[in-house]
PDB file of C-alpha atoms in Angstrom:
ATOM      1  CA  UNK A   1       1.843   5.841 -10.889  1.00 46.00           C
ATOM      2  CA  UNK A   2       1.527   6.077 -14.830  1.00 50.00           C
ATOM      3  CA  UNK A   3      -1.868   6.076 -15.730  1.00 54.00           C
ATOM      4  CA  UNK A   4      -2.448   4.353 -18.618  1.00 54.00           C
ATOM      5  CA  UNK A   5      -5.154   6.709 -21.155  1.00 51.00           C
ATOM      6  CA  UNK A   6      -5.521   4.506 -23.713  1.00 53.00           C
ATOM      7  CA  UNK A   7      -7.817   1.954 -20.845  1.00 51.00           C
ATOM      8  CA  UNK A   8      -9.283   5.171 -19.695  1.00 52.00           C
ATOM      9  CA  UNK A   9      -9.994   6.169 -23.230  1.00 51.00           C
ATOM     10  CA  UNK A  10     -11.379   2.491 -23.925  1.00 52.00           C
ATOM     11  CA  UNK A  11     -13.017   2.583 -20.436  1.00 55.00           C
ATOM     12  CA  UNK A  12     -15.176   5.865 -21.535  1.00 55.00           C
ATOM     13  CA  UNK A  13     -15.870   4.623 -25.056  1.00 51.00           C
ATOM     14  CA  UNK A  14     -17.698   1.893 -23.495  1.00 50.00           C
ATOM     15  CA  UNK A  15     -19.250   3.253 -20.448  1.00 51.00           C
ATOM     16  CA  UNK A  16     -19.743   6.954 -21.556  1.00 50.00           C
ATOM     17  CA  UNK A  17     -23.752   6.500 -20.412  1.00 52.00           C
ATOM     18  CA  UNK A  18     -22.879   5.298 -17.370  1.00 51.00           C
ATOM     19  CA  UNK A  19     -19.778   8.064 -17.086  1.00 54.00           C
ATOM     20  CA  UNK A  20     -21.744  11.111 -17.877  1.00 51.00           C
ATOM     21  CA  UNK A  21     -24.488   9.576 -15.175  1.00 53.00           C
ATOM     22  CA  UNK A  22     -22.308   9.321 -12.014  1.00 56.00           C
ATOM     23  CA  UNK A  23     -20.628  12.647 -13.037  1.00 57.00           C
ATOM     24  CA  UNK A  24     -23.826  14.020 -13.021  1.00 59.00           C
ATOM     25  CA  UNK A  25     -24.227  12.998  -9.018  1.00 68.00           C
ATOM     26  CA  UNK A  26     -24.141  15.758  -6.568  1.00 71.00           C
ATOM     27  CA  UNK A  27     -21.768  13.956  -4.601  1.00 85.00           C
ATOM     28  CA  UNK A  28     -19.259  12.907  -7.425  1.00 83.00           C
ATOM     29  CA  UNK A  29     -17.004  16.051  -6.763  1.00 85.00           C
ATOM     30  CA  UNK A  30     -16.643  15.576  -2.637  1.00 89.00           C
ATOM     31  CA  UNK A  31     -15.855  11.844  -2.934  1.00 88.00           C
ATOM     32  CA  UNK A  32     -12.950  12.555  -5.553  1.00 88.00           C
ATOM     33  CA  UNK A  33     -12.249  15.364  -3.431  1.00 91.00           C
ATOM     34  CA  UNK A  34     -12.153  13.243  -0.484  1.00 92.00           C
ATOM     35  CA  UNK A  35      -9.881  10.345  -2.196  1.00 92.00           C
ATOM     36  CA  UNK A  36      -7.138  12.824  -2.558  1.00 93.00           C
ATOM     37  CA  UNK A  37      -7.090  14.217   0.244  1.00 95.00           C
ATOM     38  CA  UNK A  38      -7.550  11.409   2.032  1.00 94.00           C
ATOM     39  CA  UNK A  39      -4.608   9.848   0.294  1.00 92.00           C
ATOM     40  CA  UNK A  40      -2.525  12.602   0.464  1.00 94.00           C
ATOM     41  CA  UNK A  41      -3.194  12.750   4.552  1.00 93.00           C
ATOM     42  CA  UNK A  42      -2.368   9.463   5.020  1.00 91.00           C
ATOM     43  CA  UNK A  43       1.529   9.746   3.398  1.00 90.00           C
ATOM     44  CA  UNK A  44       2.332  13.023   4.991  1.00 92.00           C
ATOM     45  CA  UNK A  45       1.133  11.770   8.310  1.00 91.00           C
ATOM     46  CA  UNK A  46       2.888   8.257   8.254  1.00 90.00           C
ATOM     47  CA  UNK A  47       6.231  10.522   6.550  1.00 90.00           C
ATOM     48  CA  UNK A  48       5.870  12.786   9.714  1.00 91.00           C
ATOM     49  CA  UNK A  49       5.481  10.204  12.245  1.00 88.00           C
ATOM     50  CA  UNK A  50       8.391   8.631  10.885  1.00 89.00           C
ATOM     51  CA  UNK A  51      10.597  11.466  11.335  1.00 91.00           C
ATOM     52  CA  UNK A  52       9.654  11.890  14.870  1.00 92.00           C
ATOM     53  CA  UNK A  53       9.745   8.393  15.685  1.00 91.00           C
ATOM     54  CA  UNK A  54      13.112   6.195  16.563  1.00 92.00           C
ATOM     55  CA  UNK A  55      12.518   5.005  13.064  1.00 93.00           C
ATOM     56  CA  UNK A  56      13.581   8.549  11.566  1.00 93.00           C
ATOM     57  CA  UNK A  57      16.036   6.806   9.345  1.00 95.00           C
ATOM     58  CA  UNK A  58      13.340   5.572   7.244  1.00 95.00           C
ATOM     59  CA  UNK A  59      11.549   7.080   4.322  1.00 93.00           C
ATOM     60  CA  UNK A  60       7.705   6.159   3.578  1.00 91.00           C
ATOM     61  CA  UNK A  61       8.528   3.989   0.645  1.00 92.00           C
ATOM     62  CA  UNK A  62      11.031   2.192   2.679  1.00 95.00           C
ATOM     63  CA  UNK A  63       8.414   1.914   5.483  1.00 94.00           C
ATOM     64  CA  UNK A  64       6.365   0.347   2.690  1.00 93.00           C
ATOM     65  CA  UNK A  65       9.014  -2.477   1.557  1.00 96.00           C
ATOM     66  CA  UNK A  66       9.102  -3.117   5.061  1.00 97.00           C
ATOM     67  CA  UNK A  67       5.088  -4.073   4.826  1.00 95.00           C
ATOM     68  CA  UNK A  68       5.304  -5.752   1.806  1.00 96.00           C
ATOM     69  CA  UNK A  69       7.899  -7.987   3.218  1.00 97.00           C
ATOM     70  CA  UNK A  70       5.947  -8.723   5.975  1.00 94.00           C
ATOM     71  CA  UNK A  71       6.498 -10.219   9.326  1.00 92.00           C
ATOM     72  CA  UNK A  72       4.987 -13.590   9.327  1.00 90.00           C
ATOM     73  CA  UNK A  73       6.369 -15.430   6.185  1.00 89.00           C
ATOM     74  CA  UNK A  74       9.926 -15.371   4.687  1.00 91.00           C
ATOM     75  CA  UNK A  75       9.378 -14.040   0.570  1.00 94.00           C
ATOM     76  CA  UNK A  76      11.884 -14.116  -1.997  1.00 93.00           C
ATOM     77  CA  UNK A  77      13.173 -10.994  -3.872  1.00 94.00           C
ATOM     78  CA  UNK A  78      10.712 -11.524  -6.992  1.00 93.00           C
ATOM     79  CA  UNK A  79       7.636 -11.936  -4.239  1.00 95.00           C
ATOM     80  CA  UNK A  80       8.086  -8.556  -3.026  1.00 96.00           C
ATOM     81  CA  UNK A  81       8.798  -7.037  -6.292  1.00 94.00           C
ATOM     82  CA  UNK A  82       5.819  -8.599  -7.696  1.00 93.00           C
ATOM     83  CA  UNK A  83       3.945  -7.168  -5.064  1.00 92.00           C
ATOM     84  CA  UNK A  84       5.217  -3.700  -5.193  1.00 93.00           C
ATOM     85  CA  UNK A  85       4.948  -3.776  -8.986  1.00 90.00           C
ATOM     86  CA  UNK A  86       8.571  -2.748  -9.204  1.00 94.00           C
ATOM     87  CA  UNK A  87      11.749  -4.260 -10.628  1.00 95.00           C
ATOM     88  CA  UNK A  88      13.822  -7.547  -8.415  1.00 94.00           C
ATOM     89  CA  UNK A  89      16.618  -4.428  -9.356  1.00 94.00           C
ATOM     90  CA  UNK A  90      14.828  -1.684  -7.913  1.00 95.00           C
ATOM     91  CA  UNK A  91      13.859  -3.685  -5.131  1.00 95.00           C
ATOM     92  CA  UNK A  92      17.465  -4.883  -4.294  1.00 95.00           C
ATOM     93  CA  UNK A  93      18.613  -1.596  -4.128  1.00 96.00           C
ATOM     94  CA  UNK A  94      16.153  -0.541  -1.545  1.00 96.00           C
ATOM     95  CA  UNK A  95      16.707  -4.433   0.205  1.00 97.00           C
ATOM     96  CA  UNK A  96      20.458  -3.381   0.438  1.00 97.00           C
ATOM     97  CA  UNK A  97      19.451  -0.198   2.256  1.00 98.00           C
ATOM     98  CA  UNK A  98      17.525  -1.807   4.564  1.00 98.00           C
ATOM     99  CA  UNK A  99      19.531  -4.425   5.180  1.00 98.00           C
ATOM    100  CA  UNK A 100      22.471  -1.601   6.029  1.00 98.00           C
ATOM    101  CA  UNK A 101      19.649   0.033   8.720  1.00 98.00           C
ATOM    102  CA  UNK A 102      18.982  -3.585  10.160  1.00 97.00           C
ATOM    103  CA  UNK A 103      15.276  -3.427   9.492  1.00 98.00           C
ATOM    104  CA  UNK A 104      15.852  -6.433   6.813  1.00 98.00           C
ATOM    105  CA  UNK A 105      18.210  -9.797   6.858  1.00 97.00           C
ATOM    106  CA  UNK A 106      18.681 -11.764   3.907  1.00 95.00           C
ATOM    107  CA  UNK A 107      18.218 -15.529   5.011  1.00 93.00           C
ATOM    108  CA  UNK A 108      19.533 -18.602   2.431  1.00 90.00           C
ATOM    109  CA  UNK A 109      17.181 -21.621   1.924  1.00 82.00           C
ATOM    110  CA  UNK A 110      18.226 -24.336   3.515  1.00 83.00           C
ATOM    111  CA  UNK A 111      17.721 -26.749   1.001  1.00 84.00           C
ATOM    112  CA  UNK A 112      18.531 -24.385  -2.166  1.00 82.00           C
ATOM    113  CA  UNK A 113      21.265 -22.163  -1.146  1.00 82.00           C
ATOM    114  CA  UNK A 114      20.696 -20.353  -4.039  1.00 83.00           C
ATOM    115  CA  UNK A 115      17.432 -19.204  -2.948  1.00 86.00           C
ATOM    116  CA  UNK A 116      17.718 -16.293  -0.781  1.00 88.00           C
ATOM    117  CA  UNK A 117      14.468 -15.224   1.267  1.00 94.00           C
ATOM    118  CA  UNK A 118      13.551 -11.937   3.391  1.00 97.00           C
ATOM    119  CA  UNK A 119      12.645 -11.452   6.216  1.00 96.00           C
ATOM    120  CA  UNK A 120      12.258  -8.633   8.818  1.00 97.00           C
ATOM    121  CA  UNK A 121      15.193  -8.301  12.048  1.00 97.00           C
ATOM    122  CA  UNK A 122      13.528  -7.666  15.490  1.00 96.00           C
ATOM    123  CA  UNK A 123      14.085  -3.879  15.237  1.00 97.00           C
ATOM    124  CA  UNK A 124      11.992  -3.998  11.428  1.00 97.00           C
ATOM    125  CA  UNK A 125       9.335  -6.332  13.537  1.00 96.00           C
ATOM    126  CA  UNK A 126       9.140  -3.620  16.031  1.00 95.00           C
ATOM    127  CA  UNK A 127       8.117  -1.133  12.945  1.00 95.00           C
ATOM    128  CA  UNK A 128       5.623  -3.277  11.455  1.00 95.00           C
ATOM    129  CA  UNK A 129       3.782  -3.744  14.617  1.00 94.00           C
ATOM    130  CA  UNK A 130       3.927   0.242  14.777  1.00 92.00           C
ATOM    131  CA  UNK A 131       2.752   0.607  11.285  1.00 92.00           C
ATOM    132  CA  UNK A 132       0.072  -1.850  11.748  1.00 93.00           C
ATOM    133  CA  UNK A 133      -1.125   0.219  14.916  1.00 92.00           C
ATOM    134  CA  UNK A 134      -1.560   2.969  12.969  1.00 91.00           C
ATOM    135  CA  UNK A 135      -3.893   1.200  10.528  1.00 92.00           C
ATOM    136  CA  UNK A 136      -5.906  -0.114  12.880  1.00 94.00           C
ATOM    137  CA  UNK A 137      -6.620   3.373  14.757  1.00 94.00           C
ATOM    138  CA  UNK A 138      -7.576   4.607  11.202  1.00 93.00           C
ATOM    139  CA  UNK A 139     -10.006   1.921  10.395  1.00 94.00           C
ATOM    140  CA  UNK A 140     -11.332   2.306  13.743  1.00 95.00           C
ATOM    141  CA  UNK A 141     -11.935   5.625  13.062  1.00 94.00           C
ATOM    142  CA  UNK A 142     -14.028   4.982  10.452  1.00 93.00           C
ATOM    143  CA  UNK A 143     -16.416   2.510  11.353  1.00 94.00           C
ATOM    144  CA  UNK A 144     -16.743   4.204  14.567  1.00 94.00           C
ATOM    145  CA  UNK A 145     -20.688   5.342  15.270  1.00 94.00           C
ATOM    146  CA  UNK A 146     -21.672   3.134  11.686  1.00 94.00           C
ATOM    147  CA  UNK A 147     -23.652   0.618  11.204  1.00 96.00           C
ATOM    148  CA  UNK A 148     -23.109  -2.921   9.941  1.00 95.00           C
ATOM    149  CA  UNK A 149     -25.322  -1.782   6.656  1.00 96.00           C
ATOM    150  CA  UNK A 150     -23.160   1.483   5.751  1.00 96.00           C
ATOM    151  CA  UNK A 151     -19.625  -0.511   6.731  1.00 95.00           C
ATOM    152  CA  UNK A 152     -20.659  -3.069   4.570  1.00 96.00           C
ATOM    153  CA  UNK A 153     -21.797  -0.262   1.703  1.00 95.00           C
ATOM    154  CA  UNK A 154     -18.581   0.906   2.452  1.00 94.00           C
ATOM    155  CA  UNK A 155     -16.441  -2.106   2.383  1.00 95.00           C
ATOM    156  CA  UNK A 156     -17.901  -2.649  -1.221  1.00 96.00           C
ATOM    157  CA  UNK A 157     -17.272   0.992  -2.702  1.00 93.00           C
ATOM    158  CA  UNK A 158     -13.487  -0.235  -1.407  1.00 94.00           C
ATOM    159  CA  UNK A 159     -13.772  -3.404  -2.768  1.00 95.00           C
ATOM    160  CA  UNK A 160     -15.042  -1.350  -6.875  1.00 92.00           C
ATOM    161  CA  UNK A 161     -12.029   1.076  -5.830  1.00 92.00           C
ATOM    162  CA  UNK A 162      -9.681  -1.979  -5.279  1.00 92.00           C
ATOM    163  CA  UNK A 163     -10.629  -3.935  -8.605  1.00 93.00           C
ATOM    164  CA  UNK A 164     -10.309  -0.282 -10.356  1.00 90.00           C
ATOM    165  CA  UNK A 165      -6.891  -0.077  -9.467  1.00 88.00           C
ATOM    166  CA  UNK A 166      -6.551  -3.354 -10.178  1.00 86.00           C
ATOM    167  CA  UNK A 167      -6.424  -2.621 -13.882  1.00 85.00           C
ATOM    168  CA  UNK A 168      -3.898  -0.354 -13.887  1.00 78.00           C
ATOM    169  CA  UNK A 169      -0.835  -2.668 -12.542  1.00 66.00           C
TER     170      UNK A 169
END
């Protein structure tokens, strides 16, 4: 990801009061150390239970097309792309891979046969459902023993995370 200074620069020109404040919170340091680690834990751990899985063929990124892709709606090249906030090039590429390592098929339109849609093949269903496993036993894991009042504290810090990020794409 490319982080773009100048809005961070902007960001802090307007906000430095409320900046210097929640850098002043004990806490500030353990939550960004958390959110890297965190993030960091999560790629390794799907990388290595890729390579021990029958899916070993796969690389996390490629995993990741796979999800964007999804399993329950046909998307277009430009839909994907879009939503990966990469190049229709870039994403063909990795499409062609896929397609090679029958996790993806390319399926014409019907009515436009110029219109070529994506969707996943049984074997890149099988994967999602995996995937999707996984992410379930995480966020099970962390709304285990909480209540409704600190999952719903959390949900929003996600939520300010989420429209953080949001900026940046």
């Amino acid at each position: 990801m490319i982080l773009n200074y100048s809005l961070i620069v902007k960001r802090f020109d307007y906000q430095t009061n409320w900046m210097v404040m929640v850098n002043m919170r004990p806490d500030f340091e353990r939550i960004n150390d958390l959110l890297v680690e965190v993030f960091n834990d999560i790629l390794v751990i799907e990388e290595s239970e890729l390579r021990k899985s029958r899916f070993n063929d796969l690389t996390i990124t490629e995993m990741h097309t796979l999800e964007a892709i999804g399993m329950y709606r046909k998307k277009t090249t430009s839909e994907v792309a879009k939503e990966l906030s990469i190049t229709v090039g870039t994403l063909t590429t990795a499409v062609n891979r896929l397609v090679k390592k029958d996790y993806v098929e390319r399926i014409r339109s019907e009515d436009d046969r110029r219109v070529v849609k994506l969707s996943l093949t049984k074997k890149g269903k099988l994967l999602y459902r995996v995937h999707q496993s996984f992410h379930r036993q995480m966020i099970e894991a962390i709304l285990v023993d909480m209540e409704k009042d600190e999952a719903a504290a959390l949900l929003k810090a996600l939520g300010n995370l989420h429209h953080f990020l949001q900026e940046y794409k």
